[in-house]
XYZ file of C-alpha atoms in Angstrom:
434
model
C 38.132 98.550 47.840
C 41.574 97.168 48.551
C 42.557 97.997 44.945
C 41.213 101.487 45.298
C 43.271 102.121 48.385
C 46.430 100.879 46.920
C 49.115 103.534 46.849
C 51.598 104.165 44.072
C 55.221 103.409 44.921
C 57.881 106.008 45.313
C 59.469 105.240 41.925
C 56.134 105.590 40.133
C 55.484 108.929 41.864
C 58.978 110.307 41.026
C 58.541 109.193 37.308
C 55.126 110.912 37.240
C 56.537 114.137 38.844
C 59.466 114.127 36.383
C 57.222 113.639 33.344
C 54.669 116.281 34.535
C 57.403 118.714 35.272
C 58.984 118.411 31.795
C 55.543 118.575 30.190
C 54.407 121.625 32.117
C 57.791 123.392 31.534
C 57.729 122.769 27.771
C 54.042 123.883 27.537
C 54.772 127.135 29.369
C 57.978 127.739 27.288
C 56.007 127.298 23.961
C 52.943 129.182 25.076
C 54.791 132.092 26.754
C 58.315 132.153 25.148
C 59.170 135.615 26.374
C 56.871 136.136 29.279
C 58.382 138.162 32.167
C 55.556 136.859 34.440
C 56.467 133.184 33.763
C 60.228 133.874 34.267
C 59.747 135.846 37.476
C 56.867 134.100 39.197
C 56.991 130.492 37.805
C 60.547 129.766 36.827
C 62.428 131.738 39.394
C 59.507 131.836 41.786
C 57.447 128.754 42.484
C 59.555 126.056 40.736
C 62.790 127.498 41.934
C 61.634 127.753 45.552
C 60.172 124.213 45.676
C 63.148 122.673 43.881
C 65.707 124.482 46.041
C 63.990 123.490 49.243
C 63.961 119.914 48.163
C 67.643 119.953 47.338
C 68.357 121.702 50.589
C 66.489 119.023 52.521
C 68.701 116.377 51.015
C 71.889 118.319 51.538
C 70.790 119.011 55.149
C 70.990 115.341 55.850
C 74.404 114.591 54.212
C 76.854 115.720 56.938
C 75.025 114.306 59.976
C 74.221 111.122 58.121
C 77.801 110.544 56.919
C 79.283 111.367 60.374
C 76.839 109.276 62.310
C 76.857 106.321 60.058
C 80.641 106.355 59.668
C 81.138 106.507 63.455
C 78.753 103.593 63.867
C 80.531 101.550 61.222
C 83.994 102.369 62.328
C 83.228 101.679 66.039
C 82.190 98.226 65.219
C 85.591 97.500 63.554
C 87.861 96.746 66.479
C 90.833 95.796 64.438
C 92.679 98.479 62.291
C 93.463 95.853 59.714
C 89.814 95.499 58.816
C 89.372 99.261 58.148
C 92.588 99.284 56.054
C 91.410 96.238 54.054
C 88.013 97.951 53.607
C 89.525 101.170 52.419
C 91.982 99.397 50.153
C 89.316 97.349 48.318
C 87.117 100.444 47.907
C 89.722 102.671 46.476
C 91.114 99.998 44.170
C 87.661 99.329 42.728
C 86.879 103.040 42.241
C 90.155 103.614 40.396
C 89.747 100.415 38.367
C 86.231 101.476 37.048
C 87.416 105.039 36.395
C 90.132 103.666 34.205
C 87.621 101.440 32.422
C 85.299 104.400 31.874
C 88.101 106.447 30.391
C 89.407 103.727 28.033
C 85.823 103.027 26.844
C 85.006 106.642 26.347
C 88.202 107.287 24.330
C 87.752 104.191 22.242
C 84.175 104.990 21.332
C 84.982 108.653 20.658
C 87.934 107.822 18.307
C 85.716 105.295 16.406
C 82.632 107.616 16.036
C 84.591 110.845 15.637
C 82.143 113.296 17.167
C 84.211 116.422 16.544
C 84.474 118.405 13.342
C 87.072 121.177 12.487
C 84.384 123.134 10.721
C 83.079 124.277 14.084
C 83.998 127.832 14.888
C 86.573 128.226 17.667
C 86.843 131.927 17.369
C 86.256 134.074 20.494
C 86.124 130.994 22.700
C 86.952 131.928 26.321
C 87.113 129.602 29.351
C 88.706 130.481 32.663
C 90.223 127.291 33.950
C 90.652 127.015 37.811
C 93.921 125.590 38.910
C 93.819 122.231 40.689
C 95.614 121.937 44.003
C 99.061 120.225 44.033
C 99.298 116.593 45.290
C 101.090 117.778 48.471
C 98.259 120.230 49.230
C 95.609 117.515 48.570
C 97.304 115.226 51.053
C 97.625 117.998 53.645
C 93.890 119.079 53.178
C 92.644 115.580 53.912
C 93.210 116.052 57.663
C 90.890 118.782 59.148
C 92.346 121.470 61.296
C 88.807 122.077 62.552
C 86.229 119.242 62.196
C 83.340 121.512 62.960
C 84.399 123.788 60.061
C 84.754 120.789 57.877
C 81.182 119.832 58.607
C 80.075 123.460 58.038
C 81.787 123.519 54.711
C 80.653 119.980 53.713
C 84.275 118.907 53.012
C 83.517 115.156 52.743
C 87.068 113.824 52.795
C 87.825 115.733 56.023
C 84.596 114.507 57.608
C 85.387 110.942 56.640
C 88.832 111.151 58.239
C 87.608 112.667 61.461
C 84.572 110.234 61.694
C 86.894 107.275 61.163
C 89.333 108.496 63.904
C 86.443 109.155 66.291
C 84.712 105.868 65.664
C 87.989 103.991 66.077
C 88.531 105.755 69.441
C 85.103 104.926 70.504
C 85.750 101.274 69.991
C 88.868 101.379 72.252
C 87.626 102.981 75.387
C 85.778 100.160 77.017
C 82.433 100.685 78.580
C 82.396 104.399 78.060
C 82.879 103.775 74.315
C 80.051 101.208 74.191
C 77.779 103.768 75.783
C 78.792 106.362 73.188
C 78.374 103.759 70.381
C 74.863 102.977 71.624
C 73.878 106.670 71.430
C 75.260 106.883 67.758
C 73.264 103.752 66.894
C 70.101 105.492 68.132
C 70.962 108.626 66.280
C 71.530 106.584 63.137
C 68.076 105.061 63.467
C 66.620 108.652 63.831
C 68.526 110.017 60.853
C 67.490 107.176 58.615
C 63.894 107.965 59.510
C 64.389 111.585 58.667
C 65.731 110.444 55.250
C 62.453 108.424 54.716
C 60.386 111.454 55.653
C 62.325 113.688 53.074
C 61.842 111.069 50.398
C 58.081 111.716 50.496
C 58.886 115.205 49.080
C 60.669 113.735 46.123
C 57.768 113.794 43.614
C 57.069 117.460 44.238
C 60.808 118.436 44.268
C 61.466 116.448 41.106
C 58.507 118.108 39.382
C 59.872 121.539 40.217
C 63.405 120.734 39.182
C 62.344 119.287 35.843
C 59.973 122.092 35.189
C 62.584 124.682 35.776
C 64.958 122.724 33.606
C 62.575 122.503 30.667
C 61.924 126.308 30.967
C 65.583 127.382 31.147
C 67.551 124.802 29.124
C 69.042 126.423 26.064
C 68.452 124.308 23.063
C 70.181 126.447 20.454
C 73.630 125.068 21.346
C 72.623 121.392 20.711
C 72.843 121.529 16.938
C 76.707 121.941 16.863
C 77.486 119.459 19.608
C 74.729 116.995 18.996
C 77.220 114.136 18.049
C 79.325 114.740 21.098
C 76.151 114.723 23.284
C 75.089 111.434 21.690
C 78.517 109.773 22.195
C 78.815 110.815 25.844
C 75.264 109.760 26.574
C 75.816 106.411 24.825
C 78.986 105.560 26.724
C 77.205 106.630 29.984
C 74.358 104.181 29.418
C 76.801 101.414 28.304
C 78.950 101.918 31.477
C 75.884 102.120 33.748
C 73.805 99.319 32.397
C 76.432 96.848 30.968
C 79.857 97.424 32.649
C 78.508 97.775 36.183
C 76.048 94.775 36.096
C 78.854 92.634 34.503
C 81.250 93.518 37.281
C 78.580 92.862 39.954
C 77.862 89.455 38.463
C 81.536 88.667 38.010
C 82.609 89.524 41.599
C 79.530 88.495 43.548
C 77.429 86.081 41.464
C 74.346 88.063 42.261
C 71.532 88.732 39.775
C 72.249 92.330 38.460
C 68.602 92.701 37.429
C 67.478 92.709 41.099
C 70.187 95.359 41.755
C 69.183 97.619 38.903
C 65.534 97.369 39.958
C 66.257 98.227 43.565
C 68.523 101.206 42.453
C 65.797 103.016 40.522
C 64.762 105.359 43.225
C 68.366 106.488 43.928
C 69.083 106.824 40.242
C 66.073 108.927 39.676
C 67.086 111.258 42.670
C 70.615 111.507 41.190
C 69.242 112.345 37.670
C 66.985 115.047 39.108
C 69.391 116.642 41.448
C 72.621 116.149 39.447
C 74.462 115.921 42.789
C 76.140 112.831 44.264
C 76.199 114.344 47.668
C 72.522 115.345 47.616
C 71.687 111.756 46.596
C 73.872 110.164 49.275
C 71.112 109.825 51.944
C 68.837 108.017 49.569
C 71.728 105.868 48.297
C 72.633 104.835 51.850
C 69.065 104.054 52.607
C 68.880 101.913 49.560
C 72.197 100.091 50.280
C 71.317 99.179 53.748
C 67.588 98.534 53.675
C 66.989 97.454 49.988
C 70.304 95.709 49.032
C 71.159 94.275 52.369
C 74.590 95.845 52.885
C 75.811 96.135 56.465
C 76.128 99.620 57.872
C 79.819 99.295 58.628
C 80.538 98.849 54.937
C 77.954 101.277 53.415
C 78.686 104.096 55.899
C 82.370 104.031 54.594
C 82.191 103.091 50.908
C 79.202 105.319 49.801
C 80.472 108.677 51.344
C 83.884 107.899 49.918
C 82.410 107.078 46.494
C 80.286 110.355 46.495
C 83.624 112.085 46.974
C 86.123 110.387 44.768
C 84.277 107.978 42.355
C 83.650 109.951 39.173
C 83.215 107.354 36.396
C 80.548 109.465 34.773
C 82.740 112.500 34.808
C 85.669 110.416 33.476
C 83.577 109.333 30.519
C 82.747 113.053 29.840
C 86.469 113.958 30.005
C 87.500 111.093 27.749
C 84.997 111.978 24.995
C 85.530 115.740 25.471
C 89.264 115.337 25.050
C 88.891 113.538 21.749
C 86.232 115.897 20.620
C 88.225 119.157 21.314
C 91.287 117.532 19.617
C 89.161 116.736 16.639
C 87.630 120.260 16.453
C 91.029 121.932 16.740
C 92.476 119.450 14.210
C 95.143 118.182 16.649
C 96.382 114.567 16.396
C 96.662 112.684 19.700
C 99.127 109.731 19.868
C 98.655 106.507 21.743
C 100.911 107.929 24.452
C 98.626 110.965 24.773
C 95.626 108.818 25.195
C 97.509 106.769 27.860
C 98.426 110.043 29.604
C 94.749 111.043 29.553
C 93.712 107.800 31.272
C 96.443 107.982 33.959
C 95.931 111.727 34.613
C 92.147 111.666 34.878
C 92.105 108.390 36.979
C 94.507 109.867 39.580
C 92.861 113.357 39.394
C 89.490 111.794 40.324
C 90.973 111.457 43.860
C 93.356 114.490 43.742
C 90.647 117.009 43.044
C 87.928 115.632 45.273
C 85.991 118.411 47.033
C 87.155 121.152 44.452
C 84.121 123.191 43.221
C 83.173 122.345 39.659
C 85.426 119.362 39.938
C 84.544 117.758 36.576
C 85.666 120.806 34.579
C 88.751 121.332 36.776
C 89.791 117.758 35.980
C 89.039 118.229 32.288
C 91.195 121.380 32.224
C 94.010 119.406 33.844
C 93.734 116.670 31.207
C 93.654 119.092 28.349
C 96.742 120.828 29.565
C 98.514 117.484 30.020
C 98.209 116.688 26.293
C 98.620 120.187 25.011
C 95.058 120.860 23.993
C 93.481 124.419 24.298
C 91.484 124.732 27.493
C 89.208 127.238 25.720
C 87.668 124.276 23.926
C 85.646 123.542 27.107
C 83.417 126.442 26.188
C 82.132 124.317 23.247
C 80.575 121.796 25.532
C 79.154 123.891 28.407
C 75.785 124.396 26.797
C 74.872 120.680 26.895
C 76.811 119.897 30.190
C 73.770 120.292 32.442
C 71.843 117.425 30.936
C 74.874 115.173 30.743
C 75.653 116.054 34.312
C 72.332 114.673 35.373
C 73.042 111.379 33.606
C 76.647 110.978 34.771
C 75.501 111.608 38.400
C 73.094 108.654 38.100
C 76.013 106.579 36.696
C 78.302 107.720 39.479
C 75.948 106.680 42.364
C 75.279 103.367 40.559
C 79.057 102.690 40.651
C 79.211 103.613 44.292
C 76.488 101.021 45.082
C 78.221 98.284 42.921
C 81.498 98.845 44.797
C 79.637 98.654 48.094
C 77.881 95.404 47.103
C 81.223 93.869 46.025
C 83.159 94.988 49.091
C 80.328 93.894 51.368
C 80.111 90.477 49.829
C 83.802 90.037 50.153
C 83.625 91.064 53.840
C 80.683 88.919 54.654
C 78.783 92.074 55.546
C 75.861 91.299 53.217
C 72.329 89.886 53.809
C 71.214 87.769 50.865
C 67.663 87.452 52.002
C 67.217 91.287 52.088
C 68.678 91.491 48.526
C 66.415 88.990 47.087
C 63.325 90.256 48.892
C 61.521 92.516 46.310
C 59.638 94.440 49.072
C 62.598 94.939 51.415
C 63.140 98.552 52.439
C 60.401 99.917 50.122
C 59.135 103.424 51.132
C 55.456 103.211 51.748
C 52.834 105.879 51.990
C 51.561 107.027 55.382
C 48.432 104.849 55.501
C 46.671 104.120 58.774
C 47.324 100.447 59.619
C 43.584 99.655 59.756
C 43.251 100.762 56.079
C 45.906 98.248 54.860
C 44.653 95.204 56.664
């Protein structure tokens, strides 16, 4: 009887939902290729509604969770030097791994040569948005209206305000301690809400994957299949080799435990293709499954979701080489170096810009004199790659968090090595599990 009552874990449920969604979507696509009913009532109806509600539930939690967690974490750091040290380590690691991702992507793309000048570039059109200037980026970091920043979901501005607010809380004596206690209680409540939302994951993932299978255009894959394969291969190499190696090198921890505990967050990221939407799950994982103290996770993960774009950097590196090869334009060593420097710095400079990955790519292409219109060649396969690179990005956020937490003695080794720590369990009456 105990075996019959055993419930599937969240990871298993998400995988089942993902598989069923793809299967159902493909069956409907094959059986009813041009059905207006399927398009209107299934694709844009049921699946779109369920999937969008799930994404909205995740996004609903991002701003309150980031603000509350960051206030809690910052208010516990009474010394400004601790906050500066924490920020310095985090930004340094993010920039370092972004540079590694770009060098790796360019090296593999040059060796494999995914582009061909036989591809037609006629009638290609792409309207590149201008990135803000460095001065404007610095100015925009500080919010003029923190409530508007929260409404707009401007993460950098929210982070700045939360850090200032939390620091002030820690310096007003007894009143500050009372405020901090309220935020600690709010943090417990918001983490519980995250747990509740995670129970919707299998259904939301099913709907998202089903809609993707029904709407993804497959006709564009033939021309850019090699490009797709190179980007995917470098993403997997970076996510499953580079990150675990860095984790082992800087912390001495077993990376297999880390990767096993990150599966839920990675599946969320893959399904939603949004680092911000995955942030509540990633913070839950870091604090309760990986053993990272809140004062570190509440700072490094929101910052990573905003500025850490290793997966995007890999796409940019391969895309730059690919477009140059398609147009038959030779890039020198100096050009490749310029790509690495520009894209690494742009990962912070363009944070918060809509469609940031393509904005950054347009900047890189302009920097080395490549036609921005070439971006149109890769748009057809970008959705699938976006899902994978989001999973890579959030994995990098968590690796940075682990490394910083270990260096700051803000890490619980027992929680990390406990395979059952922080697992989301089904709502089963206590008497049924005894």
